[in-house]
Amino acid sequence: MMDENIAAIRVQGAQKTFKAPGRPLKVAVDDVSISVQPATIHGLLGPNGAGKTTTLKMLIGLVRPTAGVFEVLGLDSTRPGGRRELGFLPEQPYFPMNLTAIQAMRFYARLTGVPSRDIDDDSAALLSRVGLEDAARTELAKFSRGMLQRLGIAQALFGNPRVVILDEPASGLDPVGQRDVRNLMLELRSDGVTVLLSSHQLSEVEAVCDRVSIVNRGRLAAEGDINTLLNVSGKTSVRVAGLESLPDAALVLAEDIALTGGMLVFSIPTGATRAVVDAIDESGGTIVSVMPKRDSLEDYFSRLLAMTSREAMPS
Amino acid sequence: MMSRIWPIGVAVITDSLRRKVVYVVLAFAAMLALAIPSLPDYGLGVEGAVFREVALALVYVTGLVIALSLAANRIPAEFERRTVYNVLAKGVSRWEYLVGTWLGIFCVMAGTIAAFTVVEQVVGVVTYGDPMWQLWQGSLAVLLEMGVVTAFAASVSTMAGPVVVVTATLAVVFAGHSRSTLVGGEGALALSPFYPSFDAFNVVNPVAHGSGVPMLYLLSMIVVFVGFVGLFLSVGVLILSRKDL
């Protein structure tokens, strides 16, 4: 059993600088720390070139860190022995294209150490899990990008890893495929598997992640519970039906008023909620919902990146 | 350990067989072997020796072409196509990856050289009525040398592209057979013991013109093979372990 006190993934003070003769030192990742609790889905967000993939590559030993501690289930994951409980889907997975799907799966099964007697059954089961059971004997050269992505996910799940790292898993997938991947991540979490998800698809991250780390310009810009990050402190969001305009008592307190789907949607100071609800009742409106105001992840992300980019600019 | 090295080797073997380069080289070499008896006539009793000498030269060239074509391309292509990511993420060490790749190429070469030697034997029996068993000793020597050449090429390929690998490997093959030329003179004679020579694998004379190679020599040749392969692969592992992928 896993020690509950041990983070499933721990990155502490990660740093990577690239040196090239005749060029200035390039700091790709600077003091990034991430802690992922067991059986959670943790999102790693950031714009292109923010250092997400470099951080993941350091975590799985593909890139040598300049500094930092990288652990998976308490073991140093920069060493091969520390990656044996880890499944990894690289961004745009590449495979030997002259193999069929089942041949590729057998190869990865052997590398993972799946016993010979289980290789065929496990390969077939995983192909079926990602919806590729009918393409098992098709050459990978004939696979679409989405099918290769599914195969990448399947190979990452060999040996029932306790930690799975997915780099842009929905890339190249159609909406149904994206939904399947989301469901798969939720299934993995309910099976006790820890998932570290690096993604550009904010809707995907918002839908499945328990916590997120946001990286910008090689540094950690924010980390936390996704609800805490997105909730706007001191504001409440109200949806009202049956009114064309707000009564005066509510109008003076309301902000960001919008008419959506025949309903008025607006935010108010949380302390004024009682007064606003009473005013709407008296004017004959129907309160549809009252909840803490929440940013969309897109808005939060854009604002944070703008802020951290300004801070990083030389004065 | 072998459970991770061997699948990598098998993947190299399977991939090589699919690429058809091995068959093309083998077919071309076999055609040349069949043509050996049509060489200009030599005195009675010399035809067999000439046949064996040319046959060994063909084995050597076949081995070298396969070693270069597989070892120079395999690792750079895996880095470029990023297929190596999935392999290393499975807990495979970089040294296991390099050794597995080398082992796969070595096995392909062993199969090709063995098949070619059989063809030469058949030609020998049909043409001269002699199965020429000593050809196997020569083929073993070529295989061992090509194993060393492959180890060098695979190691260089961890940091350079195919053109550099082929050039560097041919330079090493040339240098490996040029000890007497390069350090044989009086001035550099003292360096001779330190010179990395492949002369140990040159058994053309005893195989083609003599009565074969003694068992003790074959065993000592294997020791030299292990030493060189170990050295080159160690350097390759050192380079690969410091590389960002």
Coordinates of C-alpha atoms in Angstrom, one line a residue:
Chain A
M1 CA 0.0 0.0 0.0
M2 CA 1.1 3.5 -0.7
D3 CA 2.1 5.7 2.2
E4 CA -0.6 8.4 2.2
N5 CA 1.9 11.0 3.3
I6 CA 4.0 10.5 0.2
A7 CA 3.0 12.6 -2.7
A8 CA 2.4 10.5 -5.8
I9 CA 4.5 13.0 -7.8
R10 CA 6.9 15.5 -6.3
V11 CA 8.8 18.0 -8.2
Q12 CA 10.9 20.3 -6.0
G13 CA 12.9 23.3 -7.3
A14 CA 13.1 22.0 -10.9
Q15 CA 15.5 24.0 -13.0
K16 CA 16.7 23.5 -16.5
T17 CA 19.1 25.8 -18.4
F18 CA 20.3 25.1 -21.9
K19 CA 23.7 26.1 -22.9
A20 CA 24.8 26.5 -26.5
P21 CA 28.2 27.8 -27.5
G22 CA 28.0 31.4 -28.6
R23 CA 24.5 31.8 -27.4
P24 CA 23.1 33.3 -24.1
L25 CA 22.1 30.8 -21.4
K26 CA 18.5 29.9 -21.8
V27 CA 16.5 29.2 -18.7
A28 CA 13.7 26.9 -19.7
V29 CA 12.5 26.0 -16.2
D30 CA 13.2 28.0 -13.1
D31 CA 12.4 26.7 -9.6
V32 CA 9.2 24.9 -10.4
S33 CA 7.7 22.8 -7.6
I34 CA 4.7 20.6 -8.0
S35 CA 3.2 18.2 -5.6
V36 CA 0.5 15.8 -6.8
Q37 CA -1.5 13.8 -4.2
P38 CA -2.4 10.2 -4.7
A39 CA -5.6 9.3 -6.7
T40 CA -6.1 12.9 -7.9
I41 CA -6.0 14.5 -11.3
H42 CA -3.6 17.4 -11.4
G43 CA -3.5 19.8 -14.4
L44 CA -0.3 21.4 -15.6
L45 CA -1.2 24.5 -17.6
G46 CA 0.8 27.1 -19.5
P47 CA 1.2 28.7 -22.9
N48 CA 3.5 27.2 -25.6
G49 CA 7.1 27.4 -24.5
A50 CA 6.2 27.9 -20.8
G51 CA 8.3 24.9 -19.7
K52 CA 5.6 22.3 -19.2
T53 CA 7.0 19.6 -21.5
T54 CA 10.6 20.2 -20.2
T55 CA 9.3 19.8 -16.7
L56 CA 7.6 16.5 -17.6
K57 CA 10.7 15.3 -19.5
M58 CA 12.9 16.0 -16.5
L59 CA 10.4 14.1 -14.4
I60 CA 10.7 11.0 -16.6
G61 CA 14.4 11.2 -17.2
L62 CA 14.4 12.3 -20.9
V63 CA 16.0 15.6 -20.1
R64 CA 18.8 16.0 -17.4
P65 CA 17.7 18.6 -14.8
T66 CA 20.1 21.4 -13.9
A67 CA 18.7 21.2 -10.4
G68 CA 15.8 19.8 -8.5
V69 CA 14.2 16.8 -7.0
F70 CA 11.9 14.5 -9.1
E71 CA 10.0 11.7 -7.4
V72 CA 7.3 9.3 -8.3
L73 CA 5.8 7.4 -5.4
G74 CA 8.8 8.5 -3.3
L75 CA 11.4 7.1 -5.8
D76 CA 13.8 9.2 -7.9
S77 CA 12.1 9.2 -11.3
T78 CA 15.1 10.4 -13.1
R79 CA 16.4 6.9 -12.6
P80 CA 14.9 4.0 -14.6
G81 CA 14.0 2.2 -11.4
G82 CA 11.8 5.1 -10.3
R83 CA 9.7 5.0 -13.4
R84 CA 8.5 1.4 -13.3
E85 CA 5.1 2.4 -11.8
L86 CA 4.7 5.2 -14.3
G87 CA 2.8 5.3 -17.5
F88 CA 3.6 8.1 -19.9
L89 CA 1.9 9.5 -23.0
P90 CA 4.2 11.9 -24.8
E91 CA 2.8 14.9 -26.7
Q92 CA 2.2 13.5 -30.2
P93 CA 3.2 9.9 -29.6
Y94 CA 5.4 8.4 -32.3
F95 CA 5.6 4.7 -33.0
P96 CA 7.5 2.4 -35.4
M97 CA 5.0 2.9 -38.2
N98 CA 5.6 -0.4 -39.9
L99 CA 4.2 -2.4 -37.0
T100 CA 0.6 -3.2 -36.5
A101 CA -1.2 -1.9 -33.4
I102 CA -1.1 -5.3 -31.7
Q103 CA 2.7 -5.7 -32.6
A104 CA 3.4 -2.3 -31.1
M105 CA 1.4 -3.2 -28.0
R106 CA 3.3 -6.5 -27.6
F107 CA 6.6 -4.6 -27.8
Y108 CA 5.6 -2.1 -25.1
A109 CA 4.1 -4.9 -23.0
R110 CA 7.5 -6.7 -23.0
L111 CA 9.4 -3.5 -22.1
T112 CA 6.9 -3.0 -19.2
G113 CA 7.6 -6.5 -17.9
V114 CA 4.1 -7.9 -18.5
P115 CA 4.4 -11.8 -18.2
S116 CA 4.5 -13.5 -21.6
R117 CA 1.3 -15.4 -20.9
D118 CA -0.6 -12.1 -20.3
I119 CA 0.8 -10.1 -23.2
D120 CA -1.9 -10.9 -25.8
D121 CA -4.8 -10.6 -23.4
D122 CA -3.6 -7.4 -21.9
S123 CA -2.8 -5.8 -25.3
A124 CA -6.3 -6.7 -26.6
A125 CA -7.9 -5.4 -23.4
L126 CA -6.1 -2.1 -23.6
L127 CA -6.8 -1.6 -27.3
S128 CA -10.4 -2.3 -26.6
R129 CA -10.4 0.2 -23.7
V130 CA -9.3 3.0 -26.0
G131 CA -11.6 1.9 -28.8
L132 CA -9.0 0.4 -31.1
E133 CA -10.1 -3.3 -30.9
D134 CA -11.1 -3.3 -34.6
A135 CA -7.7 -1.8 -35.7
A136 CA -5.5 -4.3 -33.8
R137 CA -4.1 -5.8 -37.0
T138 CA -3.9 -2.5 -39.0
E139 CA -0.4 -1.1 -39.7
L140 CA 0.2 2.1 -37.8
A141 CA 1.2 3.9 -41.0
K142 CA -2.6 3.7 -41.8
F143 CA -3.6 5.2 -38.5
S144 CA -5.1 8.7 -38.2
R145 CA -3.6 11.1 -35.7
G146 CA -6.5 10.4 -33.3
M147 CA -5.9 6.7 -33.5
L148 CA -2.2 7.1 -32.8
Q149 CA -3.2 9.2 -29.8
R150 CA -5.4 6.4 -28.5
L151 CA -2.7 3.9 -29.0
G152 CA -0.3 6.2 -27.0
I153 CA -2.8 6.2 -24.2
A154 CA -3.2 2.4 -24.4
Q155 CA 0.6 1.8 -24.2
A156 CA 0.8 4.2 -21.2
L157 CA -1.5 1.9 -19.2
F158 CA 0.4 -1.3 -19.5
G159 CA 1.3 -2.9 -16.2
N160 CA -1.5 -1.0 -14.3
P161 CA 0.7 2.0 -13.5
R162 CA -0.1 3.8 -10.2
V163 CA 0.9 7.1 -11.8
V164 CA 0.0 8.3 -15.3
I165 CA 1.4 11.3 -17.0
L166 CA -0.5 12.5 -20.1
D167 CA 0.9 15.2 -22.2
E168 CA -1.9 16.7 -24.3
P169 CA -4.0 13.5 -24.4
A170 CA -6.9 15.1 -26.3
S171 CA -4.6 16.4 -29.1
G172 CA -5.9 15.2 -32.5
L173 CA -9.0 13.6 -31.1
D174 CA -12.6 14.4 -32.2
P175 CA -15.2 15.5 -29.6
V176 CA -16.2 11.9 -28.9
G177 CA -12.6 10.9 -28.5
Q178 CA -12.0 13.9 -26.1
R179 CA -15.0 12.8 -24.0
D180 CA -13.7 9.3 -23.9
V181 CA -10.3 10.5 -22.7
R182 CA -12.0 12.6 -20.0
N183 CA -14.0 9.6 -18.9
L184 CA -10.9 7.4 -18.9
M185 CA -9.0 9.9 -16.7
L186 CA -12.0 9.9 -14.3
E187 CA -12.0 6.1 -14.3
L188 CA -8.3 6.0 -13.5
R189 CA -8.8 8.4 -10.6
S190 CA -11.6 6.3 -9.2
D191 CA -9.3 3.2 -9.5
G192 CA -6.8 5.1 -7.3
V193 CA -4.4 6.1 -10.1
T194 CA -2.8 9.5 -10.0
V195 CA -3.0 11.5 -13.2
L196 CA -0.8 14.4 -14.2
L197 CA -2.4 16.1 -17.1
S198 CA -0.6 18.6 -19.3
S199 CA -3.1 20.3 -21.6
H200 CA -3.9 23.3 -23.6
Q201 CA -7.6 22.4 -23.5
L202 CA -8.8 24.5 -20.6
S203 CA -12.3 23.0 -20.7
E204 CA -10.8 19.5 -20.3
V205 CA -8.7 20.6 -17.4
E206 CA -11.6 22.4 -15.7
A207 CA -13.8 19.3 -16.2
V208 CA -11.5 16.7 -14.6
C209 CA -8.7 18.3 -12.6
D210 CA -8.8 18.5 -8.8
R211 CA -5.8 20.9 -8.7
V212 CA -3.8 22.8 -11.3
S213 CA -0.3 24.2 -11.6
I214 CA 0.1 27.0 -14.0
V215 CA 3.5 27.6 -15.5
N216 CA 4.5 30.7 -17.4
R217 CA 8.0 31.7 -18.7
G218 CA 9.5 28.7 -16.9
R219 CA 8.2 29.7 -13.5
L220 CA 5.2 28.5 -11.5
A221 CA 2.6 31.2 -11.7
A222 CA -0.1 29.6 -9.6
E223 CA -1.0 26.3 -8.0
G224 CA -4.0 25.2 -6.1
D225 CA -7.5 23.7 -5.9
I226 CA -9.3 24.6 -9.1
N227 CA -12.4 25.8 -7.3
T228 CA -10.4 28.0 -5.0
L229 CA -8.4 29.5 -7.9
L230 CA -11.5 30.2 -9.9
N231 CA -13.9 31.5 -7.2
V232 CA -14.0 35.3 -7.1
S233 CA -13.7 36.3 -3.5
G234 CA -16.7 38.3 -2.1
K235 CA -18.8 37.9 -5.2
T236 CA -21.9 35.9 -5.8
S237 CA -23.4 35.0 -9.2
V238 CA -27.2 35.1 -9.6
R239 CA -29.5 33.8 -12.4
V240 CA -33.0 35.2 -12.6
A241 CA -35.9 34.2 -14.9
G242 CA -39.2 36.0 -15.6
L243 CA -37.8 39.5 -15.5
E244 CA -36.9 41.8 -18.4
S245 CA -34.9 44.1 -16.2
L246 CA -33.7 44.2 -12.6
P247 CA -35.6 46.1 -9.9
D248 CA -33.8 49.3 -8.8
A249 CA -32.8 47.8 -5.4
A250 CA -30.9 45.0 -7.2
L251 CA -29.7 47.1 -10.1
V252 CA -27.6 49.4 -7.9
L253 CA -25.7 46.4 -6.6
A254 CA -25.4 44.3 -9.7
E255 CA -22.4 44.0 -12.0
D256 CA -21.7 42.3 -15.3
I257 CA -25.4 42.0 -16.1
A258 CA -26.1 39.8 -19.2
L259 CA -29.2 38.3 -20.7
T260 CA -28.5 34.6 -21.5
G261 CA -31.1 32.1 -22.6
G262 CA -33.9 34.3 -21.5
M263 CA -32.4 34.7 -18.0
L264 CA -30.6 37.6 -16.4
V265 CA -27.2 36.7 -15.1
F266 CA -25.3 39.1 -12.9
S267 CA -23.0 39.3 -9.9
I268 CA -23.4 41.1 -6.6
P269 CA -21.4 41.5 -3.4
T270 CA -21.9 38.4 -1.3
G271 CA -23.1 40.5 1.7
A272 CA -26.0 41.9 -0.4
T273 CA -27.4 38.5 -1.5
R274 CA -30.4 38.6 0.9
A275 CA -31.4 42.1 -0.1
V276 CA -31.1 41.3 -3.8
V277 CA -33.1 38.0 -3.6
D278 CA -35.9 39.8 -1.6
A279 CA -36.1 42.6 -4.2
I280 CA -36.3 40.1 -7.1
D281 CA -39.0 38.1 -5.2
E282 CA -41.1 41.2 -4.7
S283 CA -40.9 42.2 -8.4
G284 CA -42.1 38.7 -9.5
G285 CA -38.9 37.3 -10.7
T286 CA -37.8 33.7 -10.2
I287 CA -34.3 33.0 -8.7
V288 CA -32.8 30.1 -10.7
S289 CA -29.5 29.9 -9.0
V290 CA -27.3 31.7 -6.4
M291 CA -23.7 30.5 -6.2
P292 CA -20.3 31.8 -5.6
K293 CA -19.0 33.7 -8.6
R294 CA -16.5 31.7 -10.6
D295 CA -14.2 32.8 -13.3
S296 CA -14.0 30.6 -16.4
L297 CA -10.6 28.9 -16.5
E298 CA -9.9 30.8 -19.7
D299 CA -10.5 34.2 -18.1
Y300 CA -8.4 33.3 -15.0
F301 CA -5.6 31.8 -17.2
S302 CA -5.5 34.9 -19.5
R303 CA -5.4 37.3 -16.6
L304 CA -2.7 35.4 -14.8
L305 CA -0.5 35.1 -17.8
A306 CA -0.9 38.8 -18.5
M307 CA 0.0 39.6 -14.9
T308 CA 3.1 37.3 -14.7
S309 CA 4.3 38.4 -18.1
R310 CA 4.2 42.1 -17.0
E311 CA 6.1 41.1 -13.8
A312 CA 8.7 39.4 -15.9
M313 CA 9.3 42.4 -18.2
P314 CA 12.3 44.5 -17.5
S315 CA 11.4 47.9 -16.1
Chain B
M1 CA 17.7 -6.5 -17.4
M2 CA 17.6 -8.9 -20.4
S3 CA 13.8 -8.7 -20.3
R4 CA 14.2 -5.1 -21.4
I5 CA 17.3 -5.5 -23.6
W6 CA 16.0 -8.4 -25.7
P7 CA 12.7 -6.8 -26.8
I8 CA 14.7 -3.8 -28.1
G9 CA 17.0 -6.2 -30.0
V10 CA 14.0 -8.0 -31.4
A11 CA 12.4 -4.8 -32.5
V12 CA 15.6 -3.9 -34.4
I13 CA 15.7 -7.3 -36.0
T14 CA 12.1 -7.2 -37.1
D15 CA 12.5 -3.6 -38.4
S16 CA 15.6 -4.5 -40.3
L17 CA 14.0 -7.5 -41.9
R18 CA 11.0 -5.4 -43.0
R19 CA 13.3 -2.7 -44.5
K20 CA 14.6 -5.2 -47.1
V21 CA 18.1 -3.7 -47.1
V22 CA 19.4 -6.9 -45.7
Y23 CA 17.9 -9.0 -48.5
V24 CA 19.2 -6.6 -51.2
V25 CA 22.7 -6.7 -49.8
L26 CA 22.6 -10.5 -49.4
A27 CA 21.2 -11.1 -52.9
F28 CA 23.9 -8.8 -54.4
A29 CA 26.6 -10.6 -52.5
A30 CA 25.3 -14.0 -53.4
M31 CA 25.4 -13.0 -57.1
L32 CA 29.0 -12.0 -56.7
A33 CA 29.8 -15.2 -54.9
L34 CA 28.3 -17.2 -57.8
A35 CA 30.6 -15.2 -60.1
I36 CA 33.8 -16.0 -58.2
P37 CA 34.5 -19.2 -60.2
S38 CA 34.5 -17.2 -63.4
L39 CA 37.6 -15.3 -62.2
P40 CA 40.7 -15.8 -64.4
D41 CA 42.1 -19.3 -64.1
Y42 CA 44.9 -20.0 -61.6
G43 CA 47.2 -22.9 -61.3
L44 CA 45.8 -26.2 -60.1
G45 CA 45.3 -26.3 -56.4
V46 CA 45.1 -22.5 -56.1
E47 CA 41.5 -21.9 -57.3
G48 CA 40.1 -23.0 -53.9
A49 CA 42.4 -20.5 -52.0
V50 CA 41.4 -17.7 -54.4
F51 CA 37.8 -18.5 -54.0
R52 CA 38.1 -18.5 -50.2
E53 CA 39.9 -15.2 -50.2
V54 CA 37.4 -13.4 -52.4
A55 CA 34.5 -15.0 -50.5
L56 CA 35.9 -13.6 -47.3
A57 CA 36.3 -10.2 -48.8
L58 CA 32.6 -10.4 -49.9
V59 CA 31.5 -11.4 -46.4
Y60 CA 33.5 -8.5 -45.1
V61 CA 31.9 -5.9 -47.4
T62 CA 28.5 -7.4 -46.8
G63 CA 28.9 -7.1 -43.1
L64 CA 30.3 -3.6 -43.3
V65 CA 27.4 -2.4 -45.5
I66 CA 24.9 -3.9 -43.1
A67 CA 26.7 -2.5 -40.0
L68 CA 26.8 1.0 -41.5
S69 CA 23.3 1.1 -42.9
L70 CA 21.7 -0.1 -39.7
A71 CA 23.9 1.4 -37.0
A72 CA 24.2 4.8 -38.6
N73 CA 20.5 5.3 -39.0
R74 CA 18.7 3.5 -36.2
I75 CA 19.4 5.6 -33.1
P76 CA 19.3 9.1 -34.8
A77 CA 16.0 8.1 -36.5
E78 CA 14.6 7.0 -33.1
F79 CA 15.6 10.4 -31.6
E80 CA 14.2 12.3 -34.5
R81 CA 10.9 10.5 -34.6
R82 CA 10.8 10.4 -30.7
T83 CA 9.9 6.7 -30.6
V84 CA 12.6 6.5 -28.0
Y85 CA 10.4 8.4 -25.5
N86 CA 7.9 5.6 -25.1
V87 CA 10.8 3.1 -24.6
L88 CA 12.7 5.1 -22.0
A89 CA 9.6 6.1 -20.1
K90 CA 9.0 2.3 -19.5
G91 CA 11.9 2.3 -17.0
V92 CA 14.4 1.2 -19.6
S93 CA 17.9 2.5 -18.9
R94 CA 19.7 4.3 -21.6
W95 CA 22.5 1.7 -21.5
E96 CA 19.9 -1.0 -21.9
Y97 CA 18.5 0.8 -25.0
L98 CA 22.0 1.2 -26.5
V99 CA 23.0 -2.4 -25.8
G100 CA 19.6 -3.7 -27.1
T101 CA 20.0 -1.8 -30.3
W102 CA 23.6 -3.1 -30.7
L103 CA 22.5 -6.6 -30.0
G104 CA 19.7 -6.4 -32.6
I105 CA 22.0 -5.2 -35.3
F106 CA 24.6 -7.8 -34.3
C107 CA 22.0 -10.6 -34.6
V108 CA 20.9 -9.3 -38.0
M109 CA 24.5 -9.3 -39.1
A110 CA 25.1 -12.8 -37.7
G111 CA 22.1 -14.2 -39.6
T112 CA 23.2 -12.5 -42.8
I113 CA 26.8 -13.5 -42.6
A114 CA 25.7 -17.1 -41.8
A115 CA 23.3 -17.2 -44.7
F116 CA 26.0 -15.8 -47.0
T117 CA 28.6 -18.3 -45.8
V118 CA 26.2 -21.2 -46.6
V119 CA 25.8 -19.8 -50.1
E120 CA 29.5 -19.7 -50.5
Q121 CA 29.8 -23.2 -49.2
V122 CA 27.3 -24.4 -51.7
V123 CA 29.2 -22.7 -54.5
G124 CA 32.4 -24.2 -53.2
V125 CA 30.9 -27.7 -53.2
V126 CA 29.4 -27.4 -56.7
T127 CA 32.4 -25.8 -58.3
Y128 CA 35.3 -27.4 -56.4
G129 CA 33.8 -30.3 -54.6
D130 CA 35.0 -28.9 -51.3
P131 CA 32.6 -27.7 -48.6
M132 CA 35.4 -25.4 -47.3
W133 CA 34.4 -25.5 -43.6
Q134 CA 37.2 -23.1 -42.7
L135 CA 35.1 -20.4 -44.3
W136 CA 33.1 -20.4 -41.1
Q137 CA 36.2 -19.4 -39.1
G138 CA 36.7 -16.4 -41.4
S139 CA 33.0 -15.5 -41.2
L140 CA 33.2 -15.6 -37.4
A141 CA 36.2 -13.2 -37.5
V142 CA 34.3 -10.9 -39.8
L143 CA 31.2 -11.0 -37.6
L144 CA 33.3 -10.2 -34.5
E145 CA 35.0 -7.3 -36.2
M146 CA 31.6 -6.0 -37.5
G147 CA 30.3 -6.3 -34.0
V148 CA 33.0 -3.9 -32.9
V149 CA 32.4 -1.6 -35.8
T150 CA 28.7 -1.6 -35.0
A151 CA 29.4 -0.8 -31.4
F152 CA 31.5 2.2 -32.5
A153 CA 28.9 3.4 -35.1
A154 CA 26.0 3.0 -32.6
S155 CA 28.0 5.0 -30.0
V156 CA 28.8 7.8 -32.4
S157 CA 25.2 7.8 -33.6
T158 CA 24.1 8.9 -30.1
M159 CA 25.5 12.3 -30.8
A160 CA 25.8 12.6 -34.6
G161 CA 23.8 12.1 -37.7
P162 CA 24.2 9.3 -40.3
V163 CA 26.8 11.1 -42.5
V164 CA 29.2 11.8 -39.6
V165 CA 28.7 8.2 -38.3
V166 CA 29.5 6.6 -41.6
T167 CA 32.5 8.8 -42.1
A168 CA 33.9 8.3 -38.6
T169 CA 33.2 4.5 -38.8
L170 CA 35.0 4.1 -42.1
A171 CA 37.9 6.1 -40.7
V172 CA 38.1 3.8 -37.7
V173 CA 37.9 0.7 -39.9
F174 CA 40.8 2.1 -42.0
A175 CA 42.8 3.0 -39.0
G176 CA 42.1 -0.3 -37.3
H177 CA 43.8 -2.1 -40.2
S178 CA 46.7 0.3 -40.6
R179 CA 48.8 -0.2 -37.5
S180 CA 51.8 -1.3 -39.5
T181 CA 51.5 1.6 -41.8
L182 CA 50.7 4.3 -39.3
V183 CA 52.9 3.3 -36.3
G184 CA 55.1 0.6 -37.9
G185 CA 58.0 2.9 -38.6
E186 CA 60.8 3.2 -36.1
G187 CA 59.7 6.6 -34.9
A188 CA 56.3 5.6 -33.6
L189 CA 57.1 1.9 -32.9
A190 CA 56.8 2.4 -29.2
L191 CA 53.1 3.4 -29.6
S192 CA 52.3 0.1 -31.3
P193 CA 51.1 -1.8 -28.2
F194 CA 48.5 1.0 -27.5
Y195 CA 47.3 1.2 -31.0
P196 CA 43.6 0.1 -31.3
S197 CA 44.1 -2.4 -34.0
F198 CA 41.6 -4.7 -35.7
D199 CA 44.4 -7.0 -37.0
A200 CA 43.3 -9.6 -34.5
F201 CA 40.3 -10.3 -36.7
N202 CA 42.3 -10.7 -39.9
V203 CA 42.4 -14.4 -40.5
V204 CA 42.4 -14.4 -44.3
N205 CA 45.8 -16.1 -44.6
P206 CA 45.1 -19.1 -42.4
V207 CA 41.6 -19.5 -43.8
A208 CA 42.3 -19.0 -47.5
H209 CA 45.8 -20.3 -47.8
G210 CA 46.5 -22.3 -44.6
S211 CA 44.8 -25.0 -42.7
G212 CA 42.4 -22.8 -40.6
V213 CA 42.7 -21.0 -37.3
P214 CA 43.6 -22.7 -34.0
M215 CA 40.8 -22.8 -31.4
L216 CA 42.9 -20.9 -28.9
Y217 CA 43.2 -18.0 -31.4
L218 CA 39.5 -18.0 -32.0
L219 CA 38.9 -17.7 -28.2
S220 CA 41.5 -14.9 -27.9
M221 CA 39.7 -13.2 -30.8
I222 CA 36.5 -13.3 -28.8
V223 CA 38.3 -11.7 -25.9
V224 CA 39.5 -8.8 -28.1
F225 CA 35.9 -8.5 -29.4
V226 CA 34.4 -8.3 -25.9
G227 CA 37.1 -5.7 -24.9
F228 CA 36.5 -3.4 -27.9
V229 CA 32.7 -3.7 -27.8
G230 CA 32.7 -3.0 -24.1
L231 CA 34.9 0.0 -24.5
F232 CA 32.9 1.5 -27.4
L233 CA 29.5 0.8 -25.9
S234 CA 30.7 2.3 -22.5
V235 CA 31.7 5.5 -24.3
G236 CA 28.3 5.5 -26.1
V237 CA 26.4 5.0 -22.8
L238 CA 28.4 7.9 -21.3
I239 CA 27.5 10.2 -24.2
L240 CA 23.8 9.1 -24.2
S241 CA 23.4 9.4 -20.5
R242 CA 24.3 13.1 -20.8
K243 CA 22.1 13.8 -23.7
D244 CA 18.8 15.7 -23.5
L245 CA 16.2 14.0 -25.6

